[in-house]
Tab-separated table of C-alpha atoms in Angstrom:
chain	number	residue	atom	x	y	z
A	1	UNK	CA	100.564	-122.658	72.661
A	2	UNK	CA	101.142	-126.116	73.971
A	3	UNK	CA	102.221	-129.329	72.000
A	4	UNK	CA	98.378	-130.039	71.615
A	5	UNK	CA	98.133	-127.137	69.212
A	6	UNK	CA	100.947	-128.233	66.926
A	7	UNK	CA	99.147	-131.457	66.390
A	8	UNK	CA	96.003	-129.541	65.364
A	9	UNK	CA	98.059	-127.413	62.851
A	10	UNK	CA	99.836	-130.652	61.375
A	11	UNK	CA	96.368	-132.328	60.932
A	12	UNK	CA	94.782	-129.394	59.350
A	13	UNK	CA	97.497	-128.843	56.877
A	14	UNK	CA	97.386	-132.511	56.132
A	15	UNK	CA	93.602	-132.361	55.421
A	16	UNK	CA	93.780	-129.112	53.205
A	17	UNK	CA	96.678	-130.770	51.304
A	18	UNK	CA	95.102	-133.891	50.581
A	19	UNK	CA	91.480	-132.520	49.754
A	20	UNK	CA	93.254	-130.172	47.400
A	21	UNK	CA	95.243	-132.725	45.716
A	22	UNK	CA	92.329	-135.028	45.458
A	23	UNK	CA	90.402	-132.258	43.893
A	24	UNK	CA	92.753	-131.269	41.329
A	25	UNK	CA	93.238	-134.891	40.262
A	26	UNK	CA	89.547	-135.260	40.209
A	27	UNK	CA	89.295	-132.164	37.898
A	28	UNK	CA	92.046	-133.159	35.770
A	29	UNK	CA	90.585	-136.493	35.031
A	30	UNK	CA	87.123	-135.219	34.453
A	31	UNK	CA	88.585	-132.561	31.963
A	32	UNK	CA	90.347	-135.433	30.229
A	33	UNK	CA	87.424	-137.521	30.123
A	34	UNK	CA	85.450	-135.057	28.055
A	35	UNK	CA	82.321	-135.643	30.025
A	36	UNK	CA	81.734	-139.071	29.036
A	37	UNK	CA	78.787	-140.893	30.430
A	38	UNK	CA	79.286	-141.767	34.071
A	39	UNK	CA	78.573	-145.156	35.332
A	40	UNK	CA	80.643	-147.088	32.628
A	41	UNK	CA	81.740	-150.156	33.841
A	42	UNK	CA	80.893	-152.988	36.071
A	43	UNK	CA	83.506	-154.384	38.426
A	44	UNK	CA	83.530	-156.009	42.023
A	45	UNK	CA	86.835	-155.250	43.688
A	46	UNK	CA	87.883	-157.228	46.647
A	47	UNK	CA	89.053	-154.199	48.854
A	48	UNK	CA	89.335	-150.316	48.732
A	49	UNK	CA	93.018	-150.826	47.946
A	50	UNK	CA	92.008	-153.000	45.007
A	51	UNK	CA	89.321	-150.577	43.864
A	52	UNK	CA	92.047	-147.957	43.637
A	53	UNK	CA	94.666	-150.278	42.024
A	54	UNK	CA	91.916	-151.128	39.488
A	55	UNK	CA	90.991	-147.495	38.785
A	56	UNK	CA	94.589	-146.447	38.420
A	57	UNK	CA	95.336	-149.068	35.878
A	58	UNK	CA	92.471	-148.265	33.601
A	59	UNK	CA	93.506	-145.471	31.479
A	60	UNK	CA	94.339	-141.762	31.973
A	61	UNK	CA	90.967	-140.113	32.986
A	62	UNK	CA	89.784	-143.012	35.272
A	63	UNK	CA	93.398	-143.162	36.704
A	64	UNK	CA	93.340	-139.659	37.695
A	65	UNK	CA	89.770	-139.747	39.061
A	66	UNK	CA	90.416	-142.820	40.939
A	67	UNK	CA	93.748	-141.485	42.516
A	68	UNK	CA	91.761	-138.139	43.504
A	69	UNK	CA	89.195	-140.019	44.984
A	70	UNK	CA	91.907	-142.186	47.025
A	71	UNK	CA	93.672	-139.236	48.204
A	72	UNK	CA	90.405	-137.703	49.760
A	73	UNK	CA	89.428	-141.308	51.090
A	74	UNK	CA	92.519	-142.198	52.739
A	75	UNK	CA	92.805	-138.626	54.459
A	76	UNK	CA	91.278	-139.997	57.657
A	77	UNK	CA	93.441	-143.033	57.768
A	78	UNK	CA	96.481	-140.602	57.304
A	79	UNK	CA	95.456	-138.123	59.886
A	80	UNK	CA	95.110	-141.042	62.288
A	81	UNK	CA	98.771	-142.330	61.655
A	82	UNK	CA	99.918	-138.916	62.164
A	83	UNK	CA	98.308	-138.711	65.306
A	84	UNK	CA	99.415	-142.058	66.420
A	85	UNK	CA	102.924	-140.984	65.983
A	86	UNK	CA	102.439	-137.836	67.882
A	87	UNK	CA	100.935	-139.771	70.805
A	88	UNK	CA	104.053	-141.935	70.596
A	89	UNK	CA	106.503	-139.072	70.557
A	90	UNK	CA	104.587	-137.643	73.767
A	91	UNK	CA	104.324	-141.099	75.519
A	92	UNK	CA	100.693	-140.885	75.997
A	93	UNK	CA	99.870	-144.312	76.619
A	94	UNK	CA	96.224	-144.278	76.906
A	95	UNK	CA	95.939	-142.778	73.405
A	96	UNK	CA	98.717	-144.633	71.776
A	97	UNK	CA	96.316	-147.804	72.566
A	98	UNK	CA	93.098	-145.912	71.361
A	99	UNK	CA	94.607	-144.568	68.160
A	100	UNK	CA	96.457	-147.710	67.548
A	101	UNK	CA	93.163	-149.780	67.635
A	102	UNK	CA	91.541	-147.214	65.262
A	103	UNK	CA	94.410	-147.519	62.788
A	104	UNK	CA	94.347	-151.406	62.987
A	105	UNK	CA	90.654	-151.668	62.367
A	106	UNK	CA	90.882	-148.988	59.416
A	107	UNK	CA	94.024	-150.901	58.162
A	108	UNK	CA	91.976	-154.283	58.120
A	109	UNK	CA	88.933	-152.704	56.655
A	110	UNK	CA	90.929	-150.829	53.934
A	111	UNK	CA	92.575	-154.085	52.844
A	112	UNK	CA	89.351	-155.834	52.810
A	113	UNK	CA	89.840	-158.114	55.911
A	114	UNK	CA	86.685	-157.002	57.798
A	115	UNK	CA	83.745	-158.104	56.126
A	116	UNK	CA	80.220	-158.824	57.520
A	117	UNK	CA	78.702	-160.219	54.126
B	1	UNK	CA	69.710	-144.736	35.369
B	2	UNK	CA	72.596	-143.067	33.258
B	3	UNK	CA	73.668	-139.839	34.662
B	4	UNK	CA	76.395	-137.740	32.957
B	5	UNK	CA	79.404	-135.888	34.645
B	6	UNK	CA	77.858	-132.435	34.349
B	7	UNK	CA	74.405	-133.631	35.939
B	8	UNK	CA	76.611	-135.329	38.810
B	9	UNK	CA	78.543	-131.977	39.504
B	10	UNK	CA	75.288	-130.108	39.436
B	11	UNK	CA	73.587	-132.769	41.651
B	12	UNK	CA	76.934	-132.212	44.093
B	13	UNK	CA	76.806	-128.646	44.096
B	14	UNK	CA	73.032	-128.317	44.835
B	15	UNK	CA	73.229	-131.035	47.673
B	16	UNK	CA	76.574	-129.251	49.248
B	17	UNK	CA	74.656	-125.871	48.921
B	18	UNK	CA	71.539	-126.918	50.593
B	19	UNK	CA	73.380	-129.147	52.844
B	20	UNK	CA	75.663	-126.497	54.327
B	21	UNK	CA	72.561	-123.952	54.482
B	22	UNK	CA	70.485	-126.295	56.482
B	23	UNK	CA	73.049	-128.096	58.559
B	24	UNK	CA	71.884	-131.549	57.307
B	25	UNK	CA	75.101	-132.016	55.497
B	26	UNK	CA	75.447	-132.531	51.600
B	27	UNK	CA	75.130	-136.455	52.036
B	28	UNK	CA	71.874	-136.362	53.495
B	29	UNK	CA	70.591	-134.339	50.376
B	30	UNK	CA	72.445	-136.339	47.852
B	31	UNK	CA	70.977	-139.683	48.311
B	32	UNK	CA	67.239	-138.233	48.305
B	33	UNK	CA	68.173	-136.278	45.194
B	34	UNK	CA	69.684	-139.355	43.507
B	35	UNK	CA	66.727	-141.574	44.603
B	36	UNK	CA	64.233	-138.982	43.207
B	37	UNK	CA	66.247	-139.253	39.724
B	38	UNK	CA	65.743	-142.938	39.696
B	39	UNK	CA	69.068	-144.365	40.977
B	40	UNK	CA	68.746	-147.297	43.384
B	41	UNK	CA	69.029	-146.390	46.766
B	42	UNK	CA	71.952	-148.478	47.580
B	43	UNK	CA	73.739	-147.123	44.699
B	44	UNK	CA	72.870	-143.574	45.900
B	45	UNK	CA	74.023	-144.500	49.582
B	46	UNK	CA	77.361	-146.083	48.516
B	47	UNK	CA	78.331	-143.214	46.372
B	48	UNK	CA	77.100	-140.437	48.773
B	49	UNK	CA	79.096	-142.136	51.793
B	50	UNK	CA	82.289	-141.281	49.962
B	51	UNK	CA	81.495	-137.596	49.577
B	52	UNK	CA	81.021	-137.128	53.175
B	53	UNK	CA	84.915	-137.696	53.722
B	54	UNK	CA	85.703	-134.829	51.430
B	55	UNK	CA	83.363	-132.539	52.933
B	56	UNK	CA	84.363	-133.468	56.533
B	57	UNK	CA	88.150	-133.158	55.748
B	58	UNK	CA	87.520	-129.601	54.120
B	59	UNK	CA	85.494	-128.169	56.853
B	60	UNK	CA	87.490	-129.852	59.815
B	61	UNK	CA	90.706	-128.073	58.454
B	62	UNK	CA	89.409	-124.573	59.839
B	63	UNK	CA	87.820	-125.935	62.734
B	64	UNK	CA	91.377	-127.386	63.867
B	65	UNK	CA	93.071	-124.134	63.124
B	66	UNK	CA	90.688	-122.328	65.398
B	67	UNK	CA	91.129	-124.934	68.162
B	68	UNK	CA	87.611	-126.080	68.584
B	69	UNK	CA	88.284	-129.806	67.649
B	70	UNK	CA	89.162	-131.799	70.403
B	71	UNK	CA	91.292	-134.736	68.988
B	72	UNK	CA	91.318	-136.911	72.051
B	73	UNK	CA	87.688	-136.802	72.296
B	74	UNK	CA	87.511	-137.759	68.293
B	75	UNK	CA	89.888	-140.626	68.770
B	76	UNK	CA	87.987	-142.139	71.536
B	77	UNK	CA	84.597	-141.698	70.151
B	78	UNK	CA	85.718	-142.901	66.680
B	79	UNK	CA	86.671	-146.200	68.169
B	80	UNK	CA	82.845	-146.558	68.548
B	81	UNK	CA	81.704	-144.910	65.127
B	82	UNK	CA	83.925	-146.967	63.003
B	83	UNK	CA	82.595	-150.211	64.296
B	84	UNK	CA	78.962	-148.699	63.986
B	85	UNK	CA	79.924	-147.413	60.244
B	86	UNK	CA	81.208	-150.868	59.190
B	87	UNK	CA	78.142	-152.900	60.643
B	88	UNK	CA	75.837	-150.299	59.350
B	89	UNK	CA	77.333	-150.316	55.700
B	90	UNK	CA	77.051	-154.241	55.940
B	91	UNK	CA	73.540	-154.372	57.049
B	92	UNK	CA	72.760	-151.996	54.334
B	93	UNK	CA	74.130	-154.277	51.555
B	94	UNK	CA	72.180	-157.002	52.804
B	95	UNK	CA	68.493	-155.723	53.768
B	96	UNK	CA	65.898	-154.938	51.126
B	97	UNK	CA	65.736	-151.469	49.913
B	98	UNK	CA	62.305	-150.598	51.447
B	99	UNK	CA	63.865	-150.862	55.028
B	100	UNK	CA	66.527	-148.327	53.942
B	101	UNK	CA	63.979	-146.035	52.881
B	102	UNK	CA	61.911	-146.142	56.131
B	103	UNK	CA	65.204	-146.114	58.265
B	104	UNK	CA	66.288	-142.904	56.440
B	105	UNK	CA	63.014	-141.068	56.882
B	106	UNK	CA	63.080	-142.336	60.731
B	107	UNK	CA	66.427	-141.330	61.360
B	108	UNK	CA	66.132	-137.713	59.888
B	109	UNK	CA	63.002	-137.200	61.682
B	110	UNK	CA	64.809	-138.503	65.020
B	111	UNK	CA	67.645	-136.364	64.509
B	112	UNK	CA	65.680	-133.332	64.211
B	113	UNK	CA	63.775	-133.971	67.186
B	114	UNK	CA	66.727	-135.058	69.179
B	115	UNK	CA	68.368	-131.739	68.148
B	116	UNK	CA	65.378	-129.732	69.632
B	117	UNK	CA	64.911	-132.207	72.851
B	118	UNK	CA	68.597	-132.928	74.194
B	119	UNK	CA	69.795	-129.818	75.904
B	120	UNK	CA	73.168	-129.732	78.036
B	121	UNK	CA	72.751	-130.237	81.533
B	122	UNK	CA	74.087	-128.317	84.508
B	123	UNK	CA	77.966	-128.418	84.583
B	124	UNK	CA	79.371	-131.353	86.701
B	125	UNK	CA	82.735	-132.324	87.618
B	126	UNK	CA	84.725	-134.781	85.422
B	127	UNK	CA	84.119	-138.437	86.207
B	128	UNK	CA	87.143	-140.920	86.630
B	129	UNK	CA	87.150	-142.280	82.958
B	130	UNK	CA	86.853	-138.906	81.510
B	131	UNK	CA	89.909	-137.883	83.617
B	132	UNK	CA	91.816	-140.818	82.326
B	133	UNK	CA	90.823	-139.999	78.729
B	134	UNK	CA	91.785	-136.434	79.195
B	135	UNK	CA	88.512	-135.125	77.557
B	136	UNK	CA	89.013	-131.485	78.187
B	137	UNK	CA	90.300	-128.529	76.678
B	138	UNK	CA	90.265	-124.705	75.939
B	139	UNK	CA	89.450	-122.367	73.159
B	140	UNK	CA	89.183	-118.816	72.458
B	141	UNK	CA	85.811	-117.129	72.228
B	142	UNK	CA	85.199	-113.376	71.844
B	143	UNK	CA	88.522	-112.701	73.057
B	144	UNK	CA	88.267	-114.932	76.250
B	145	UNK	CA	89.715	-118.179	76.799
B	146	UNK	CA	87.073	-120.816	77.579
B	147	UNK	CA	87.968	-123.862	79.557
B	148	UNK	CA	85.805	-127.130	79.449
B	149	UNK	CA	85.640	-130.783	80.749
B	150	UNK	CA	83.852	-133.611	79.578
B	151	UNK	CA	81.742	-136.289	81.517
B	152	UNK	CA	79.749	-139.691	81.011
B	153	UNK	CA	82.321	-140.623	78.339
B	154	UNK	CA	81.594	-144.425	79.395
B	155	UNK	CA	77.908	-144.176	78.280
B	156	UNK	CA	78.676	-141.302	75.319
B	157	UNK	CA	81.092	-143.653	73.742
B	158	UNK	CA	79.129	-146.519	73.142
B	159	UNK	CA	75.951	-144.221	72.067
B	160	UNK	CA	78.354	-143.405	69.239
B	161	UNK	CA	77.953	-146.809	67.595
B	162	UNK	CA	74.351	-145.787	66.798
B	163	UNK	CA	75.266	-142.819	65.235
B	164	UNK	CA	78.096	-144.852	63.350
B	165	UNK	CA	75.395	-147.387	62.354
B	166	UNK	CA	73.082	-145.047	60.897
B	167	UNK	CA	76.042	-143.113	59.276
B	168	UNK	CA	76.879	-146.265	57.554
B	169	UNK	CA	73.620	-147.912	56.643
B	170	UNK	CA	72.329	-144.509	55.306
B	171	UNK	CA	75.634	-142.974	53.692
B	172	UNK	CA	75.116	-139.829	55.812
B	173	UNK	CA	77.019	-137.979	58.349
B	174	UNK	CA	74.523	-138.311	61.094
B	175	UNK	CA	75.961	-135.004	62.621
B	176	UNK	CA	73.003	-133.794	64.192
B	177	UNK	CA	72.962	-137.060	66.229
B	178	UNK	CA	76.705	-136.985	66.983
B	179	UNK	CA	76.491	-133.272	68.090
B	180	UNK	CA	73.422	-134.374	70.400
B	181	UNK	CA	75.414	-136.988	72.195
B	182	UNK	CA	78.590	-134.851	72.449
B	183	UNK	CA	76.643	-131.890	73.951
B	184	UNK	CA	73.902	-133.426	76.007
B	185	UNK	CA	75.542	-136.637	77.306
B	186	UNK	CA	79.345	-135.748	77.382
B	187	UNK	CA	78.711	-132.183	78.090
B	188	UNK	CA	81.210	-130.480	75.591
B	189	UNK	CA	80.301	-126.818	74.380
B	190	UNK	CA	78.357	-126.435	71.288
B	191	UNK	CA	81.388	-125.181	69.090
B	192	UNK	CA	83.493	-128.022	70.261
B	193	UNK	CA	80.660	-130.643	69.553
B	194	UNK	CA	80.143	-129.422	66.260
B	195	UNK	CA	83.990	-129.220	65.374
B	196	UNK	CA	84.490	-132.690	66.905
B	197	UNK	CA	81.515	-134.326	65.098
B	198	UNK	CA	82.692	-132.878	61.718
B	199	UNK	CA	85.984	-134.467	62.193
B	200	UNK	CA	84.617	-137.732	63.047
B	201	UNK	CA	82.326	-137.797	60.241
B	202	UNK	CA	84.940	-138.409	57.732
B	203	UNK	CA	86.474	-141.292	59.590
B	204	UNK	CA	83.069	-142.916	59.604
B	205	UNK	CA	82.535	-142.279	56.048
B	206	UNK	CA	85.838	-144.075	55.385
B	207	UNK	CA	84.929	-147.212	57.474
B	208	UNK	CA	81.399	-147.284	55.748
B	209	UNK	CA	82.934	-146.993	52.300
B	210	UNK	CA	85.545	-149.960	52.680
B	211	UNK	CA	82.368	-152.020	52.893
B	212	UNK	CA	80.508	-150.310	50.008
B	213	UNK	CA	83.398	-150.363	47.487
B	214	UNK	CA	83.286	-154.179	47.711
B	215	UNK	CA	79.771	-154.340	46.399
B	216	UNK	CA	80.850	-152.807	43.263
B	217	UNK	CA	78.486	-149.857	43.493
B	218	UNK	CA	81.150	-146.939	43.957
B	219	UNK	CA	82.260	-145.824	40.691
B	220	UNK	CA	85.053	-142.955	40.392
B	221	UNK	CA	83.209	-141.396	37.454
B	222	UNK	CA	79.990	-140.870	39.715
B	223	UNK	CA	81.869	-140.415	43.072
B	224	UNK	CA	84.439	-137.789	41.667
B	225	UNK	CA	81.758	-135.309	39.907
B	226	UNK	CA	79.672	-135.697	43.231
B	227	UNK	CA	82.862	-134.582	45.401
B	228	UNK	CA	83.712	-131.747	43.241
B	229	UNK	CA	80.095	-130.363	43.216
B	230	UNK	CA	79.536	-130.835	46.928
B	231	UNK	CA	82.850	-129.269	47.836
B	232	UNK	CA	82.006	-126.150	46.053
B	233	UNK	CA	78.454	-126.134	47.016
B	234	UNK	CA	79.281	-126.398	50.638
B	235	UNK	CA	81.510	-123.353	50.518
B	236	UNK	CA	78.978	-121.328	48.745
B	237	UNK	CA	76.418	-122.404	51.286
B	238	UNK	CA	78.755	-121.543	54.277
B	239	UNK	CA	79.051	-117.957	53.014
B	240	UNK	CA	75.412	-117.486	52.740
B	241	UNK	CA	74.750	-118.974	55.812
B	242	UNK	CA	76.726	-116.365	57.730
B	243	UNK	CA	74.510	-113.738	56.063
B	244	UNK	CA	70.986	-115.084	56.845
B	245	UNK	CA	69.399	-115.135	60.416
B	246	UNK	CA	69.360	-118.254	62.588
B	247	UNK	CA	65.585	-118.394	62.257
B	248	UNK	CA	65.550	-118.522	58.375
B	249	UNK	CA	68.389	-121.169	58.573
B	250	UNK	CA	66.482	-123.340	60.938
B	251	UNK	CA	63.284	-122.935	58.601
B	252	UNK	CA	65.528	-124.202	55.663
B	253	UNK	CA	66.539	-127.126	57.766
B	254	UNK	CA	63.170	-128.182	59.201
B	255	UNK	CA	61.366	-127.730	55.613
B	256	UNK	CA	64.171	-129.847	53.817
B	257	UNK	CA	64.231	-132.408	56.505
B	258	UNK	CA	60.186	-132.758	56.281
B	259	UNK	CA	60.459	-132.799	52.468
B	260	UNK	CA	62.998	-135.801	52.387
B	261	UNK	CA	61.252	-137.685	55.209
B	262	UNK	CA	58.313	-137.672	53.125
B	263	UNK	CA	59.961	-138.449	49.710
B	264	UNK	CA	61.556	-141.518	51.336
B	265	UNK	CA	58.325	-142.604	53.047
B	266	UNK	CA	56.725	-142.518	49.759
B	267	UNK	CA	59.512	-144.376	48.032
B	268	UNK	CA	59.628	-147.018	50.750
B	269	UNK	CA	55.757	-147.640	50.308
B	270	UNK	CA	56.450	-147.863	46.455
B	271	UNK	CA	59.296	-150.420	47.053
B	272	UNK	CA	57.386	-152.679	49.354
């Protein structure tokens, strides 16, 4: 096994951990909500981070569900960061540039700086 | 339209099960089901796009462990799909709903036909860009180590913008289209294409979701139950998939695609 497979194992573990944590939080939040009516409020967030922050500050059940969804949503970004670190450690210049570009675009999108409308 | 949590978990469960069994993916089923229940198409798309991230992450984990996923190919292709995802989601927010119904029907039908038509060409040597991008690898198959190399990455990459655009605009994974490009254009083996496509789908979903959350249409109490249901449904579906023949699985896929296409066309006509 070469170093490439180590990255695959690390990312596999990361994906399972984030999805499991996210699902546990969602189940906890939904259980605490007692099966209330789903679409309960109108709110226009300015970014994904704002959406998560609003959910978390909005009482226990919604906070748990929002955090759970956030855990799952941010999993692809986290695995990009892990890959970037791995490519830096392995001095793979081509993929430092490619993964870095993907990470920057995602970061800008997550904080609401990329918008066509 | 008001849906309670139990109903949303059930929708997710059914969509995850059928999506996994047919290979269409849960999100391709969630949107038509929600639309059929009277949910506005943009709300359905915005919430279903988030569920893609969960199902992609869940299924990618096992593919990564088995070394089927080519992380370098994924990183390169994601450069294009995330751009497509953001543009597609932005277009979906701006255009009238009837266009989305027709685009949904057209894209599902095109994906079905593309899957049948595009077959991998004869093996050729890697071109210069593919060598620079190091898009090659190896994996174990039936006890033998199989090596492979890509090609045509200069064409395959930009083509992924279309896949990202459709995924972002329709809130689906567009996995069939991505796999067709990876197999037919870049020349990756079937298992590597499927695994890498699955991996990329989550990233495209996140890119599109960053646009949809800004519309206020994504609600944790809609998305949460859908994610839960889809995750469970896709696990059940994948277990059953291993027990039924390829012919039956294909029949389910074709029948379901045609049904969704018809439903979306009818909705589109009604929305004009």
